[in-house]
Each structure stands twice: as C-alpha cells, then as structure tokens.
PDB file of C-alpha atoms in Angstrom:
ATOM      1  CA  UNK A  29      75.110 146.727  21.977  1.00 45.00           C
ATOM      2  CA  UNK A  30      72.291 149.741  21.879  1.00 53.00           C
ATOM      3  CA  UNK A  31      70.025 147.366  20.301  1.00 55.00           C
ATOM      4  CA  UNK A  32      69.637 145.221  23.447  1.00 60.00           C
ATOM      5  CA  UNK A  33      69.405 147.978  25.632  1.00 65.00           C
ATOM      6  CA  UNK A  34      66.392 149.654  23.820  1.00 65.00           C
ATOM      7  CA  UNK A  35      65.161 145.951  23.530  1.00 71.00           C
ATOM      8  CA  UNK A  36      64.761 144.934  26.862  1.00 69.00           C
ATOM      9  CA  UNK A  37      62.680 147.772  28.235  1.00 72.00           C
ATOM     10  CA  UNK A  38      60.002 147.735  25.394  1.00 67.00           C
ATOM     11  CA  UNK A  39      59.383 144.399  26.070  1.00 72.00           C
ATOM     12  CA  UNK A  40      58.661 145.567  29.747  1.00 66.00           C
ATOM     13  CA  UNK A  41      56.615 147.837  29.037  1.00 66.00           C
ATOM     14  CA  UNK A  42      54.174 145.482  26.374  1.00 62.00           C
ATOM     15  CA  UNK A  43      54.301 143.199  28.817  1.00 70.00           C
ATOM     16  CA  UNK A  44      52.606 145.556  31.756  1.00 67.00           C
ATOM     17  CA  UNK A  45      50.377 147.280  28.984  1.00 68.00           C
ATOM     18  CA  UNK A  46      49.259 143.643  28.457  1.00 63.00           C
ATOM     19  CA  UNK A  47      48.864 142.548  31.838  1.00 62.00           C
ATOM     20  CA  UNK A  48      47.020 145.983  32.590  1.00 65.00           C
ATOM     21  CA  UNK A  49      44.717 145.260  30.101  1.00 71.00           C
ATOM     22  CA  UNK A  50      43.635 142.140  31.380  1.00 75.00           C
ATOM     23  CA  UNK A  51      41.805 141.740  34.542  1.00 76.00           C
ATOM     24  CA  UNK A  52      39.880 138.508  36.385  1.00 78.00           C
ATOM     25  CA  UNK A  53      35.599 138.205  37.024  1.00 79.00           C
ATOM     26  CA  UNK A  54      35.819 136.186  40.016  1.00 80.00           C
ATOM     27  CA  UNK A  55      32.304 134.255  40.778  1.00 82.00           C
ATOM     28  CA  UNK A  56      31.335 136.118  43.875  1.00 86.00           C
ATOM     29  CA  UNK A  57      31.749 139.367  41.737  1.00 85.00           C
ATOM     30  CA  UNK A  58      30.050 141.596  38.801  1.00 85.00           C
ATOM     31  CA  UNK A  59      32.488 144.099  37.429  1.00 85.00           C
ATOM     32  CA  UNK A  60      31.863 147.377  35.406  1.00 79.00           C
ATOM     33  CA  UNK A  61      34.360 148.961  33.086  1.00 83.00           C
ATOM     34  CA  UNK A  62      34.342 152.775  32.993  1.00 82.00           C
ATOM     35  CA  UNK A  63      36.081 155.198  30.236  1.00 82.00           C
ATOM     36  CA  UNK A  64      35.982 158.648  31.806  1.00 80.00           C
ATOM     37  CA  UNK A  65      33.291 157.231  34.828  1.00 75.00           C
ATOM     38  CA  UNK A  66      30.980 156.465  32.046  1.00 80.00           C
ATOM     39  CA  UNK A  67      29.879 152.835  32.181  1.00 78.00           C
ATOM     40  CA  UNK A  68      30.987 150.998  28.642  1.00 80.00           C
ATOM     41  CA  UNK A  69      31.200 146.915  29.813  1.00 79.00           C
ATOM     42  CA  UNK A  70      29.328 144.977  32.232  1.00 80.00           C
ATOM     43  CA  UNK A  71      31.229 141.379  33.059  1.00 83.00           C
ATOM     44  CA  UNK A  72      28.788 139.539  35.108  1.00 80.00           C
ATOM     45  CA  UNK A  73      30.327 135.572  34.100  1.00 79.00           C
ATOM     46  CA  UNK A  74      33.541 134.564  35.998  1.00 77.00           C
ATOM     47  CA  UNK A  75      36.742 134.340  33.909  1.00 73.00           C
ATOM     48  CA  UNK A  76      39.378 136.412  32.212  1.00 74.00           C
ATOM     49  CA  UNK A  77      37.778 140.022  30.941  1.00 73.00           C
ATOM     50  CA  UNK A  78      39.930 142.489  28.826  1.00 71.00           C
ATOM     51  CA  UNK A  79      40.106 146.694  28.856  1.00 74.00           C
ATOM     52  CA  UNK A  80      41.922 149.654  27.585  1.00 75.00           C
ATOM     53  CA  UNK A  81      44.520 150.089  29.680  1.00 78.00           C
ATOM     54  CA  UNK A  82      45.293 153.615  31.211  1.00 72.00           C
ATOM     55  CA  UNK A  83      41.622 155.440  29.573  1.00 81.00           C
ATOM     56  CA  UNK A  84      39.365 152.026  31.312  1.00 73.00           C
ATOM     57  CA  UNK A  85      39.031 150.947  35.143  1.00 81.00           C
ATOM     58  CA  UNK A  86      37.430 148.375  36.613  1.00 81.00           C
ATOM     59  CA  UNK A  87      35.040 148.538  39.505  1.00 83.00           C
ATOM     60  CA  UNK A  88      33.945 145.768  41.330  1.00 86.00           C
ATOM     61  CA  UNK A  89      30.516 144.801  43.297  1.00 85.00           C
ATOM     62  CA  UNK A  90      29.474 142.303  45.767  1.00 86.00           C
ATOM     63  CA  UNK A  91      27.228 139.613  43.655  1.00 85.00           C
ATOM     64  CA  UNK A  92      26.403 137.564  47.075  1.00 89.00           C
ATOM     65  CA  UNK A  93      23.419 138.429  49.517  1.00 89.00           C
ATOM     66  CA  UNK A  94      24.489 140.915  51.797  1.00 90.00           C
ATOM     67  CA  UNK A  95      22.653 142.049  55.113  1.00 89.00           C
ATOM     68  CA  UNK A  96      22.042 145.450  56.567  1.00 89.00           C
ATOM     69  CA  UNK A  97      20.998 145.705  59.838  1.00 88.00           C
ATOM     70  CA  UNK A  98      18.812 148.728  60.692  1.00 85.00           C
ATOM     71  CA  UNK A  99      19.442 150.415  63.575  1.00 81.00           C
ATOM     72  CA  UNK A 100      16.345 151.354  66.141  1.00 84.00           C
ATOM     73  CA  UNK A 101      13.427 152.971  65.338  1.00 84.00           C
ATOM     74  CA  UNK A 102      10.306 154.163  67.206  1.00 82.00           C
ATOM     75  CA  UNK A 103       7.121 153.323  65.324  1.00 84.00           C
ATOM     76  CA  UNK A 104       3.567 154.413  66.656  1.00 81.00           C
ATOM     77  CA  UNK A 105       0.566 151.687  66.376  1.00 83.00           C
ATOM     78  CA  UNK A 106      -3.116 152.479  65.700  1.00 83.00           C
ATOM     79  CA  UNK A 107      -3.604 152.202  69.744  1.00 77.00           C
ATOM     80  CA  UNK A 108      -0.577 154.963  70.307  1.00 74.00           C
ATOM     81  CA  UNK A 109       1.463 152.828  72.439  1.00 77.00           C
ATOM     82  CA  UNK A 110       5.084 153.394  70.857  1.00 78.00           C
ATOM     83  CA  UNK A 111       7.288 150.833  70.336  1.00 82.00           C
ATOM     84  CA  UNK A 112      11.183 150.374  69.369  1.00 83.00           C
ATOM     85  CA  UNK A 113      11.796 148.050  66.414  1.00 85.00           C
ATOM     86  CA  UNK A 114      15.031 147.047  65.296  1.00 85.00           C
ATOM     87  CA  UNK A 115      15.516 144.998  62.101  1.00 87.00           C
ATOM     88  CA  UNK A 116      17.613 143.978  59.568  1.00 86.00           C
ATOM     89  CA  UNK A 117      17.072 142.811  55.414  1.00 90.00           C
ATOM     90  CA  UNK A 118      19.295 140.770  52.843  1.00 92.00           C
ATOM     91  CA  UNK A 119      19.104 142.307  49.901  1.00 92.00           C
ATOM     92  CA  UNK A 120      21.747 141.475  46.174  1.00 91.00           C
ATOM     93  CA  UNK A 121      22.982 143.501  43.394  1.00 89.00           C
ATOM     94  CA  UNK A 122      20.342 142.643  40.547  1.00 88.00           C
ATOM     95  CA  UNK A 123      21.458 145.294  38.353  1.00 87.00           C
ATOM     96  CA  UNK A 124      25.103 146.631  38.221  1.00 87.00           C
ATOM     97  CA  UNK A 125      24.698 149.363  35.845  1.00 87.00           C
ATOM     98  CA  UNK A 126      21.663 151.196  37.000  1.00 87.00           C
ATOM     99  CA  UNK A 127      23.254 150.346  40.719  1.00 87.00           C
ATOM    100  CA  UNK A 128      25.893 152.325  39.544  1.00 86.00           C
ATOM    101  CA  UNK A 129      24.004 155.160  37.840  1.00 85.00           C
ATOM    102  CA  UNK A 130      21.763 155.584  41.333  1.00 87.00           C
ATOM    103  CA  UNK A 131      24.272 156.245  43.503  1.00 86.00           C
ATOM    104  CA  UNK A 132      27.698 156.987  41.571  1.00 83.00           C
ATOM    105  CA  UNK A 133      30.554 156.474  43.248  1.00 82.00           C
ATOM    106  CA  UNK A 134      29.684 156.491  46.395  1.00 81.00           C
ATOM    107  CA  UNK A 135      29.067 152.577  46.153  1.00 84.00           C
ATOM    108  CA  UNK A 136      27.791 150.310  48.750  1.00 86.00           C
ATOM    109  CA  UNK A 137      28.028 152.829  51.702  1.00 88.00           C
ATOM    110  CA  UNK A 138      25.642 155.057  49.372  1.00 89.00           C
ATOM    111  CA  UNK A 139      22.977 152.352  48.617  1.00 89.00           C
ATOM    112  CA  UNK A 140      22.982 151.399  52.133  1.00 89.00           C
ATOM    113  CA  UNK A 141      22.256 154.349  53.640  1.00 90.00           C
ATOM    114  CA  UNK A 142      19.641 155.158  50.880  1.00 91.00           C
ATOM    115  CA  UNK A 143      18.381 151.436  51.751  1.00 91.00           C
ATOM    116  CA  UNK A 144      17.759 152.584  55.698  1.00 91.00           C
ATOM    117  CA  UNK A 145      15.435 155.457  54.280  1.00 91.00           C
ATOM    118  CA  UNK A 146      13.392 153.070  52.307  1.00 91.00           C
ATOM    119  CA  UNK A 147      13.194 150.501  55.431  1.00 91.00           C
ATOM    120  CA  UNK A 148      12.499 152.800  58.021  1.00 90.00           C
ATOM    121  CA  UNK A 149       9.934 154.354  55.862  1.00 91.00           C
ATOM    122  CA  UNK A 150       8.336 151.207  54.989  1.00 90.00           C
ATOM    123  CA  UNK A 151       8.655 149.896  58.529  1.00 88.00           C
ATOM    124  CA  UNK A 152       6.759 153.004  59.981  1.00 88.00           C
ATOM    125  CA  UNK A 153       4.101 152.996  57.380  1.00 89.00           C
ATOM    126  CA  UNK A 154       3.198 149.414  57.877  1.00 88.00           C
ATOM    127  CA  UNK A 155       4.010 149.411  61.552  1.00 86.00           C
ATOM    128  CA  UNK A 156       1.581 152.551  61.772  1.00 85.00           C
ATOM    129  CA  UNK A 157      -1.331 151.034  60.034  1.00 85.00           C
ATOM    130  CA  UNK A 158      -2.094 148.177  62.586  1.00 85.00           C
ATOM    131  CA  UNK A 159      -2.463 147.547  66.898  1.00 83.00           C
ATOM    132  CA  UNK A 160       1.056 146.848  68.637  1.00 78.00           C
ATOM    133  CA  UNK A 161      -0.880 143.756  69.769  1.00 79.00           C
ATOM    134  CA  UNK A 162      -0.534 142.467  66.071  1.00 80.00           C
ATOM    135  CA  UNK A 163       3.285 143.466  66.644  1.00 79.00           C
ATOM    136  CA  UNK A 164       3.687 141.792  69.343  1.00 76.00           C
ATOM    137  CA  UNK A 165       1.670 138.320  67.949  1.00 77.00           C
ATOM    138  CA  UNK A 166       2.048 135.675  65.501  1.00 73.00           C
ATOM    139  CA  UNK A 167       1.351 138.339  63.074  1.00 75.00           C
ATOM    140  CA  UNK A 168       4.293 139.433  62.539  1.00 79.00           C
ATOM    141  CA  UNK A 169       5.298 137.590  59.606  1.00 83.00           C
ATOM    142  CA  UNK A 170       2.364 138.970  57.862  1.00 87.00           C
ATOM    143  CA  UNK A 171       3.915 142.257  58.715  1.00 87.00           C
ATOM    144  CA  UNK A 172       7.510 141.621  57.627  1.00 88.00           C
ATOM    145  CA  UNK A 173       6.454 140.637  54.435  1.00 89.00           C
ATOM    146  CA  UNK A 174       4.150 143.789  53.725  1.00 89.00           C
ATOM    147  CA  UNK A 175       7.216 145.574  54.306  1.00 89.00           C
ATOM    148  CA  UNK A 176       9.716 143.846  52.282  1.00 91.00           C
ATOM    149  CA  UNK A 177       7.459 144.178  49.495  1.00 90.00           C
ATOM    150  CA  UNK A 178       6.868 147.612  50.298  1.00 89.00           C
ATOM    151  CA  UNK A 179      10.783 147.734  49.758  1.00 90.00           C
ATOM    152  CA  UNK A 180      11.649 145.082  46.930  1.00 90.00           C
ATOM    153  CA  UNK A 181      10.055 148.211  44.329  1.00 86.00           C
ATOM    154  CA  UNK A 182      11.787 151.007  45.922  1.00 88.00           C
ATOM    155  CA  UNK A 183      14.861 149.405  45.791  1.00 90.00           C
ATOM    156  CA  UNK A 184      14.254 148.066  42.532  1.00 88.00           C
ATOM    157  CA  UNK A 185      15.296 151.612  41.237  1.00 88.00           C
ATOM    158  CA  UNK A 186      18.546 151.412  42.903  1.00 88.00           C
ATOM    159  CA  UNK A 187      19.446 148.407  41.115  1.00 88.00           C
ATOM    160  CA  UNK A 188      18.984 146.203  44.378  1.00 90.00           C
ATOM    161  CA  UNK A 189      16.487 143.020  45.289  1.00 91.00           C
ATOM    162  CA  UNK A 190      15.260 142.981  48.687  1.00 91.00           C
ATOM    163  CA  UNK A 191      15.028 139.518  49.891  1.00 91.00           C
ATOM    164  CA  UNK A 192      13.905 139.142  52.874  1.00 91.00           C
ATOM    165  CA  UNK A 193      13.388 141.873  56.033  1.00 90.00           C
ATOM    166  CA  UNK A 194      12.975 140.856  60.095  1.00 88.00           C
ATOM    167  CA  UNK A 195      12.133 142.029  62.726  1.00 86.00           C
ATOM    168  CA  UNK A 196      14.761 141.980  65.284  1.00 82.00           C
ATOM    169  CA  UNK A 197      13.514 143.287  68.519  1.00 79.00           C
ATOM    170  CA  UNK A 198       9.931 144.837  69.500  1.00 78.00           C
ATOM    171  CA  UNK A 199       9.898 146.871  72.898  1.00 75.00           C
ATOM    172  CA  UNK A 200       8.598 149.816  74.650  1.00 70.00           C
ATOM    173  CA  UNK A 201      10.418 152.651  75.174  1.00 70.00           C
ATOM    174  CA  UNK A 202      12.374 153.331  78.058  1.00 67.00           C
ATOM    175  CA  UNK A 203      10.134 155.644  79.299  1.00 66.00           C
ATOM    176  CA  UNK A 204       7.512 153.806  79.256  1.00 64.00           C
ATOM    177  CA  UNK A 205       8.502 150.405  80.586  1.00 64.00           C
ATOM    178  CA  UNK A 206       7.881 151.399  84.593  1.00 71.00           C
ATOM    179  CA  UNK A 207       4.482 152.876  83.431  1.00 70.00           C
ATOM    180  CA  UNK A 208       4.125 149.527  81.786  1.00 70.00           C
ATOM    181  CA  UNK A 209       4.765 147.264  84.325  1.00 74.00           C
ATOM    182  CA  UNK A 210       3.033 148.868  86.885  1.00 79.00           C
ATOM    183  CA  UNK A 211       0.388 148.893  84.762  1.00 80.00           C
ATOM    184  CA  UNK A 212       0.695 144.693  84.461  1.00 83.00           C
ATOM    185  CA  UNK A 213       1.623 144.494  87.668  1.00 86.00           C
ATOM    186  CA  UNK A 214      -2.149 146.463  88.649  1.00 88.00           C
ATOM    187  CA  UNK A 215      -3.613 143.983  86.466  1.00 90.00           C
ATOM    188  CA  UNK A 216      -2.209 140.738  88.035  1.00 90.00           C
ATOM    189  CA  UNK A 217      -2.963 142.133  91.287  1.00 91.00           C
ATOM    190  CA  UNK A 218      -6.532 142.399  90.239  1.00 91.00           C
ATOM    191  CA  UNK A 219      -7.138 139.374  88.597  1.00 91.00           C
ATOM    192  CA  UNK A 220      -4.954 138.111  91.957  1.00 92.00           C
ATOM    193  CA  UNK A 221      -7.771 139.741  93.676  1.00 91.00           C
ATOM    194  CA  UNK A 222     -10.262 138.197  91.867  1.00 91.00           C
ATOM    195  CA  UNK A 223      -9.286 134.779  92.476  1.00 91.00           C
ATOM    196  CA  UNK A 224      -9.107 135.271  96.153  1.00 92.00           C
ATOM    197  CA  UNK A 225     -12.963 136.430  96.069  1.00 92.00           C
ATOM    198  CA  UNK A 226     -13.794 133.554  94.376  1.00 92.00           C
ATOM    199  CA  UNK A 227     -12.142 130.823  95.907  1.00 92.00           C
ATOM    200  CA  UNK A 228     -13.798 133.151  99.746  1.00 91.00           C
ATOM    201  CA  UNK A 229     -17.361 132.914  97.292  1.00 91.00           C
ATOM    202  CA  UNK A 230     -16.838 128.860  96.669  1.00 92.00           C
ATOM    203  CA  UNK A 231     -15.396 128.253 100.289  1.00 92.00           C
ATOM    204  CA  UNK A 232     -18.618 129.918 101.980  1.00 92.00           C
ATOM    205  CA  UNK A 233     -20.742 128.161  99.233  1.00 91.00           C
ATOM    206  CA  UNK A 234     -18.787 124.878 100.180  1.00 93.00           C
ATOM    207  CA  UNK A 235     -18.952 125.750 104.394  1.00 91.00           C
ATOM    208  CA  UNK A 236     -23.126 126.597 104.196  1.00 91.00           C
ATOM    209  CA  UNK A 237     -23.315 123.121 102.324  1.00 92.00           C
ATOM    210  CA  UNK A 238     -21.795 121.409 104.758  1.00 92.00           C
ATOM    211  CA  UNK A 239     -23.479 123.345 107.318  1.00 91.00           C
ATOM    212  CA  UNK A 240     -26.718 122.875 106.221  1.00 91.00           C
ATOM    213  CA  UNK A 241     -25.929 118.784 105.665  1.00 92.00           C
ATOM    214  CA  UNK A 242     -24.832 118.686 109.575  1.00 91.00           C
ATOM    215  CA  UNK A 243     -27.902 119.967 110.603  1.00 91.00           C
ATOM    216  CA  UNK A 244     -29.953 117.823 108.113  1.00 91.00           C
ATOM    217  CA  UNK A 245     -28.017 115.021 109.896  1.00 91.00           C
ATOM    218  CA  UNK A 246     -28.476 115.727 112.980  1.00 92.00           C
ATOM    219  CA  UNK A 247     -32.197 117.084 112.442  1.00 91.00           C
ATOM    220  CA  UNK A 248     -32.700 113.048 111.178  1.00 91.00           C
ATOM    221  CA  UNK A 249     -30.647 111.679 114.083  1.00 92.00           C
ATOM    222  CA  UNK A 250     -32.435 113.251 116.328  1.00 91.00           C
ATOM    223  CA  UNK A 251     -35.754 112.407 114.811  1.00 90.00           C
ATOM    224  CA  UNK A 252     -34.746 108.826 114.662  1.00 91.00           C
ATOM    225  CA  UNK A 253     -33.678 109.313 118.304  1.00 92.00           C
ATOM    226  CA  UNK A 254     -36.741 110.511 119.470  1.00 91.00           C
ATOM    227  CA  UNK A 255     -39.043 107.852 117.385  1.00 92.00           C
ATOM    228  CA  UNK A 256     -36.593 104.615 119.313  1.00 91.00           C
ATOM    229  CA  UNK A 257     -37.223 106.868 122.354  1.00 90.00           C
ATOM    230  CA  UNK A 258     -40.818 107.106 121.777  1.00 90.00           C
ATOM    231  CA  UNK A 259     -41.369 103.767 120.820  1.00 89.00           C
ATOM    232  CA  UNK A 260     -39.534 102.408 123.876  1.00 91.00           C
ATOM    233  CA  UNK A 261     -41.152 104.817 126.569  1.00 87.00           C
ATOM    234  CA  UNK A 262     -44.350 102.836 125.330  1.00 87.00           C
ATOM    235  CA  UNK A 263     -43.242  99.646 125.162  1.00 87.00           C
ATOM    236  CA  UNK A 264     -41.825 100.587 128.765  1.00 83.00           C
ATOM    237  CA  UNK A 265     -45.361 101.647 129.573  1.00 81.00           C
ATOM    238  CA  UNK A 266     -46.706  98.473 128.466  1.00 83.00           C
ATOM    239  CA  UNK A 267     -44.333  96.419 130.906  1.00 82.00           C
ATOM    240  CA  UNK A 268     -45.732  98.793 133.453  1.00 75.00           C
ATOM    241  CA  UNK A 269     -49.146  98.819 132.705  1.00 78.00           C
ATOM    242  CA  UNK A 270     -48.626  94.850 132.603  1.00 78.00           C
ATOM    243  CA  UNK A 271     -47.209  94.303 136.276  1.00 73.00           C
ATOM    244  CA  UNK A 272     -49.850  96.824 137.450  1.00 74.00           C
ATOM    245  CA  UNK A 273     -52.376  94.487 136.518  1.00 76.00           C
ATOM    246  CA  UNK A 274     -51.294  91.365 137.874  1.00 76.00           C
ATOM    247  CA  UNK A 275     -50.306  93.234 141.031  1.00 74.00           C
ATOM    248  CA  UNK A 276     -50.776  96.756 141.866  1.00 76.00           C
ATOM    249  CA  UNK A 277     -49.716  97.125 145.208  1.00 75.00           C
ATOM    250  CA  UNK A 278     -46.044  95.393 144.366  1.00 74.00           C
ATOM    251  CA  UNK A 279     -46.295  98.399 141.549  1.00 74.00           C
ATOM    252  CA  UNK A 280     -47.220 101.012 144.191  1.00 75.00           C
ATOM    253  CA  UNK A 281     -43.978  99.601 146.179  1.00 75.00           C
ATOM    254  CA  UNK A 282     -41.494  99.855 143.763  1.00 75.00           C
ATOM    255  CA  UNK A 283     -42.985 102.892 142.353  1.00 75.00           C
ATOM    256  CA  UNK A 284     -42.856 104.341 146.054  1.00 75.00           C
ATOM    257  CA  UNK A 285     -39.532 103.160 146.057  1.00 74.00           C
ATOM    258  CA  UNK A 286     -38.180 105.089 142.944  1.00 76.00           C
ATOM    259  CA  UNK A 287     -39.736 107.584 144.498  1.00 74.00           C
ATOM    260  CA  UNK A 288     -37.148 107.528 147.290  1.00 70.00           C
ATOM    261  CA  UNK A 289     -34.034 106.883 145.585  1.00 71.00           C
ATOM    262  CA  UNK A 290     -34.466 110.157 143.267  1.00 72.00           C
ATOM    263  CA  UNK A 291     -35.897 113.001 146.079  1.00 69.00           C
ATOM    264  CA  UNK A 292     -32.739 111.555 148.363  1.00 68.00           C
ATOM    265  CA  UNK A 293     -30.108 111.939 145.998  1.00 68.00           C
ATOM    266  CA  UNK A 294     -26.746 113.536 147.505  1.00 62.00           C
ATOM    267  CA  UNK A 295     -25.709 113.666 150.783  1.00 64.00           C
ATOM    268  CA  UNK A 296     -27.350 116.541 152.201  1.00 65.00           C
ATOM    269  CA  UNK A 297     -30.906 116.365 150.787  1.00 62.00           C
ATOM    270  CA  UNK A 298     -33.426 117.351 152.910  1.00 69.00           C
ATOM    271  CA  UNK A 299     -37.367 117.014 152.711  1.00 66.00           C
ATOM    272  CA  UNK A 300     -40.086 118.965 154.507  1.00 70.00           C
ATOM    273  CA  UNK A 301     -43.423 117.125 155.005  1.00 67.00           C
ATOM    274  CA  UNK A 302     -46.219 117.315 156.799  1.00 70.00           C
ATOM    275  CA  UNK A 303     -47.007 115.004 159.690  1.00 65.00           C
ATOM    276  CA  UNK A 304     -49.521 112.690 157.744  1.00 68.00           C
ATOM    277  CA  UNK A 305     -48.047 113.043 154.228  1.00 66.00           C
ATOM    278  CA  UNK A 306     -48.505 109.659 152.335  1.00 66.00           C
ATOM    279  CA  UNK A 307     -45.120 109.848 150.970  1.00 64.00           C
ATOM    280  CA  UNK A 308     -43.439 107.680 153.494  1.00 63.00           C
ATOM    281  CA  UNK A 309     -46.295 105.950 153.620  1.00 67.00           C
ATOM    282  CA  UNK A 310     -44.082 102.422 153.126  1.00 64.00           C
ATOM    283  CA  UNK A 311     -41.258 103.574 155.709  1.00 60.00           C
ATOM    284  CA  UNK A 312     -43.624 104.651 158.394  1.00 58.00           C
ATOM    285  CA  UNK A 313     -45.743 101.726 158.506  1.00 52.00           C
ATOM    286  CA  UNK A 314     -43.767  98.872 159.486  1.00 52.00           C
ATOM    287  CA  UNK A 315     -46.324  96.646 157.865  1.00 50.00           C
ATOM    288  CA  UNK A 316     -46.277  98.705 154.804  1.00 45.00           C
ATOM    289  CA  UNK A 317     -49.125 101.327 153.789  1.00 46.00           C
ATOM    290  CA  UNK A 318     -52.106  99.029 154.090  1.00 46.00           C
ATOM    291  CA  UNK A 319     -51.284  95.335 155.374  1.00 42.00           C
ATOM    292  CA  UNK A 320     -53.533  92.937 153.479  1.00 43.00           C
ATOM    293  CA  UNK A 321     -56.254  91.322 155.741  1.00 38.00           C
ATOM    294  CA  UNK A 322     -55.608  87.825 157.851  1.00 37.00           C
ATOM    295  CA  UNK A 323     -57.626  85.382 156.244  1.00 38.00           C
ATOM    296  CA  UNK A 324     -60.631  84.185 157.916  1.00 35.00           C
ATOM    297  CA  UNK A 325     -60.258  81.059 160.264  1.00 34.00           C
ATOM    298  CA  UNK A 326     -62.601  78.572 159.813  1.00 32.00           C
TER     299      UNK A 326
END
C-alpha cells in the first residue's frame, strides 16, 4: 500500500518539472532565456522551446512594429519663430539580446523613454537647422526623414530599428498666436488696402477715359454741327441773295417784316423812335416806303 502512495506524487512532480521546462515561441514574440539574469538562449522561430526549470526564465518581447508617440516639444527655426511639434515613430525589436543588455530589466518602458531622448534630440537638431517656413511646407517629408535617420543609428545601439517618424502637429506657441494673428491680420488689411488703391487708381484711369472720349465726342459733334450749320447759313444766303436779285424791294418787305415780328415780341414791348425813323417805313406809308411810279399814258 506505501508503494502507491510514494508513487503517485513523484509522478506529479516529473510531470510539473516537465511541463516547467517547456515553454511556447508564439509568432508575434522573441523570447530570451536567462540563468541568473544572464542571457544563455535566444528563441526567435515560433514553436515549442525547452529550459532548465527552476535556475532558467523566460522573458518575452514584442516582435511586431510598435509606435511611440512623442509628446510636445518646442523647437526654434533659423528665423527664431518657435514652434510646438508633436510626433510620433514605429520602431521593432531587431536585436533581442543587445535590447536586453541596453536597458536590463527595465524593458520596453526603459527603451521608450530612452527612445524620446533620441527623438526629441534629433527633432530639435534638424528642426533647428532650417526656416519654420520649410516646417510648415511640402518640405516636411524631407525633414522627417533626416530625422528618422538621424534616429535609426542611435537606436541601433539599443537593439531597436526606427521605421518611420511623423510629424504630428506644427504650431506656434500659445503665446505667440495673438501676436501672430494680429500680425496676419495687419497684413491682410494692407494688402486689403492695397487693392482698394488700385481698383480707386484703375476707376479714375477708367472715369478720365471716358471723360476725355465725351468731350472728344462732343468736340466732333459739335464741329459737325457747326460745319451743317455753316454750310446751310450759306446755302440760306444764296436763296437770299437769289430773291434779292429778281426783286429787291419784295426782299426789303419781308426783310422789314422780320424785322417787326422779332423787336415786338411779348406783350409789353415797347419801342422809342424818332419821328422820321425809316423803321416803320412800310406801316407808315400806306402805299408802302416808296410806291413804284404810274406808268406813262400814251
């Protein structure tokens, strides 16, 4: 009956010693084994992995691409106009044993805080070395990937690949954003300004044109005017000269007689004249102003 009892519990225990001994590599891992925290095995394939129980552990890493993000920053261009920059980088585990050898135990919480010193360092110097008007433009890429490989050698030591690093967010510090805009706002109102002048410039430019083709028009009327004018006062003179000819005391009438009608205009006009004045001549001679002769009986 004691053998049994005695039995039963070895078997236990083999069986966890076994089980302890073995231990799984999943894909999305790498795994050191440690004796005494010095690093003996690295299992970097996927699959079953065996270790000395009780004097071995196991310590897993992360084998995907992980991200940081990098909190703000204030960087200082060439033209001393500060900016805040936040970014972030993706960055793997390339080497699990000198990864572990850099920062000890302290893991991933350790390289990623040694990871901000490199980025923010990087990120300055870079930053520093050019305008915030190449910040701010299509540049930018250029930039990003002066930094990263600024980084990738840096972090190379750790036992880490940097992948890739962005640029998040570029703006002005707090303090300086009114400054900023009233500075813009100054400039818009200028160039506002600016426009208004011009478009008063091309409106008085467009006003003495027109101007100056209204009296060019009106300078030709006028000269056209007085050329029909001129030419029909002659021909008027003509007709007059004409009738005089063929009878000039019928002329002397009716000339006598426009005479009249424009010194009595209105109803109160009034002429003074002396006694033998020969401008009634026709209305105070009832036979007119000289009554041509009888003719001669024979």
């Amino acid at each position: 009956m004691r053998k049994p009892t005695f039995l039963l519990p070895a078997i236990f225990v083999v069986i966890v010693i076994a089980l302890s001994a073995i231990f799984i590599v999943d894909e999305r891992e790498k795994a050191l084994v440690l004796q005494f925290g010095r690093v003996i095995d690295v299992k970097e394939d996927p699959g079953l992995a065996f270790k000395i129980p009780v004097i071995q552990e196991v310590v897993r890493y992360d084998d995907r691409i992980l991200s940081r993000e990098v909190g703000p920053l204030e960087v200082t261009p060439l033209d001393d106009r500060r900016l805040v920059v936040d970014a972030f980088a993706r960055y793997r585990i390339t080497d699990v044993r000198q990864f572990r050898e850099a920062v000890g135990a302290g893991g991933i919480d350790t390289a990623e805080q040694r990871l901000d010193s490199i980025l923010r360092a990087k990120t300055r110097e870079v930053l520093g070395s050019v305008s915030s008007n190449d910040i701010l433009s299509s540049d930018r890429a250029a930039l990003m990937l002066r930094i990263r490989n600024g980084a990738i050698a840096e972090a190379r030591d750790l036992g880490l690949e940097v992948i890739d690093v962005r640029l998040k967010r570029t703006d002005l510090p707090q303090a300086n954003l009114e400054a900023t805009f009233a500075r813009m706002r100054a400039e818009r109102e200028r160039e506002a300004a600016d426009e208004v002048a011009r478009g008063e410039e091309a409106a008085q430019r467009i006003r003495a044109q027109a101007d100056r083709t209204v009296v060019e028009l009106v300078s030709e009327a006028r000269r056209e005017a007085e050329i029909v004018r001129g030419e029909a006062d002659a021909e008027r003179n003509a007709i007059f000269a004409e009738a005089y000819g063929k009878d000039p005391e019928f002329f002397e009438f009716y000339r006598s007689l426009s005479a009249y009608e424009n010194a009595l205009k209105g109803g109160n006009s009034s002429l003074v004249l002396s006694p033998d004045s020969e401008f009634f001549n026709y209305l105070g001679s009832p036979q007119g102003r000289s009554a041509p002769a009888a003719p001669a009986s024979q």
